[in-house]
Short mmCIF file of C-alpha atoms in Angstrom, two decimals:
data_model
loop_
_atom_site.label_atom_id
_atom_site.label_comp_id
_atom_site.label_asym_id
_atom_site.label_seq_id
_atom_site.Cartn_x
_atom_site.Cartn_y
_atom_site.Cartn_z
CA MET A 1 28.94 -33.94 44.28
CA ALA A 2 29.02 -37.41 45.38
CA LYS A 3 26.89 -39.51 47.79
CA LYS A 4 30.04 -41.25 49.16
CA LEU A 5 32.49 -39.39 51.29
CA PHE A 6 36.08 -40.14 52.29
CA VAL A 7 36.75 -39.07 56.07
CA GLY A 8 40.54 -39.05 57.03
CA ASN A 9 42.55 -37.95 60.20
CA LEU A 10 39.92 -40.11 62.45
CA PRO A 11 40.88 -40.90 65.88
CA PHE A 12 41.98 -44.56 66.27
CA SER A 13 39.68 -45.26 68.82
CA MET A 14 36.41 -44.53 66.60
CA THR A 15 34.35 -47.48 65.62
CA ASP A 16 31.90 -47.97 62.51
CA ASP A 17 28.94 -47.15 64.87
CA SER A 18 30.36 -44.09 66.43
CA LEU A 19 31.19 -42.93 62.92
CA MET A 20 27.67 -43.85 61.56
CA GLN A 21 26.00 -41.88 64.78
CA LEU A 22 28.23 -38.81 63.93
CA PHE A 23 27.08 -38.72 60.50
CA ALA A 24 23.49 -39.53 60.97
CA ALA A 25 22.68 -36.33 62.17
CA TYR A 26 22.92 -34.80 58.35
CA GLY A 27 20.74 -37.57 56.77
CA THR A 28 20.37 -41.20 56.00
CA VAL A 29 23.71 -43.06 56.24
CA VAL A 30 23.69 -46.21 53.90
CA SER A 31 27.14 -47.50 55.08
CA ALA A 32 30.05 -46.10 57.47
CA ASN A 33 33.08 -48.26 57.19
CA ILE A 34 36.49 -47.47 59.00
CA VAL A 35 39.29 -49.12 56.93
CA PHE A 36 41.62 -51.35 58.83
CA ASP A 37 44.93 -52.87 58.55
CA LYS A 38 44.66 -56.59 57.09
CA PHE A 39 47.56 -57.54 59.21
CA SER A 40 47.62 -55.80 62.59
CA HIS A 41 43.63 -55.11 62.48
CA ARG A 42 44.09 -51.48 63.66
CA SER A 43 42.35 -48.63 62.15
CA LYS A 44 44.04 -46.86 59.28
CA GLY A 45 42.75 -43.38 60.20
CA PHE A 46 40.13 -43.08 57.48
CA ALA A 47 36.67 -44.46 56.49
CA PHE A 48 34.00 -43.92 53.73
CA VAL A 49 30.68 -42.68 54.47
CA GLU A 50 27.68 -43.28 51.85
CA PHE A 51 24.53 -41.28 52.26
CA GLY A 52 21.20 -41.69 50.50
CA THR A 53 21.37 -38.46 48.38
CA GLU A 54 24.16 -36.26 47.26
CA GLU A 55 22.38 -33.26 48.96
CA GLU A 56 22.75 -35.06 52.40
CA ALA A 57 26.38 -36.13 51.68
CA ALA A 58 27.08 -32.19 50.93
CA LYS A 59 25.37 -31.04 54.19
CA ALA A 60 27.64 -33.42 56.22
CA ARG A 61 30.60 -32.42 54.27
CA GLU A 62 30.22 -28.86 54.82
CA ALA A 63 29.39 -29.40 58.55
CA LEU A 64 32.13 -31.79 59.27
CA ASP A 65 34.92 -30.87 57.30
CA GLY A 66 37.69 -29.66 59.68
CA SER A 67 35.67 -30.45 62.79
CA GLU A 68 37.36 -31.86 66.12
CA GLN A 69 36.45 -35.28 66.90
CA ASP A 70 38.49 -36.60 70.19
CA GLY A 71 41.27 -34.08 69.71
CA ARG A 72 41.78 -34.80 65.87
CA ASN A 73 40.44 -32.35 63.01
CA ILE A 74 38.94 -34.80 60.67
CA ALA A 75 38.87 -33.99 56.71
CA VAL A 76 35.85 -35.03 55.16
CA LYS A 77 35.81 -34.94 51.16
CA ASP A 78 33.98 -36.43 48.22
CA ALA A 79 35.31 -39.93 47.64
CA LEU A 80 36.88 -40.51 44.28
CA PRO A 81 36.65 -43.64 42.37
CA ARG A 82 39.71 -45.69 42.26
CA PRO A 83 41.60 -45.48 38.67
CA VAL A 84 41.29 -49.16 36.90
CA GLY A 85 44.02 -50.10 34.83
CA GLY A 86 44.66 -48.94 30.99
CA ILE A 87 45.12 -45.70 29.69
CA LEU A 88 43.38 -43.10 31.35
CA VAL A 89 42.61 -40.01 29.13
CA ASP A 90 42.08 -36.60 31.17
CA LYS A 91 41.93 -33.05 30.75
CA ILE A 92 45.12 -32.45 32.57
CA HIS A 93 47.06 -35.08 30.83
CA PRO A 94 45.64 -35.45 27.11
CA LEU A 95 47.26 -38.45 25.23
CA SER A 96 50.34 -37.49 23.02
CA PRO A 97 49.26 -36.49 19.31
CA SER A 98 50.81 -39.87 18.07
CA PHE A 99 48.34 -42.08 20.06
CA ASP A 100 44.49 -42.30 19.54
CA LYS A 101 41.94 -42.71 21.98
CA GLU A 102 42.42 -46.39 22.10
CA GLY A 103 46.19 -46.24 22.51
CA GLU A 104 47.05 -47.23 18.98
CA CYS A 105 49.94 -45.56 17.49
CA THR A 106 49.08 -43.26 14.63
CA GLY A 107 52.56 -42.44 13.48
#
């Protein structure tokens, strides 16, 4: 579980304030930020909402995922961290046996 949620398929008319009001019914909203295009300054249709606790975020996710807002069914999911450069080791795609965890060639 996470305290920060990704909210997708937002109505383009939604503001940070209206987003915060929507999610405040489920707990303490630390931040609610709609992402805007840096050139056109229009909403990209998604946002991030951070709660005070993981439990509050889970309650909001369960209640609002798939709910209709201004004619659009919004998607509410746990926000995932953006990967930062380097070699990523995970359970789905382990490193080749010829490389160690630091990415050094072993043979």
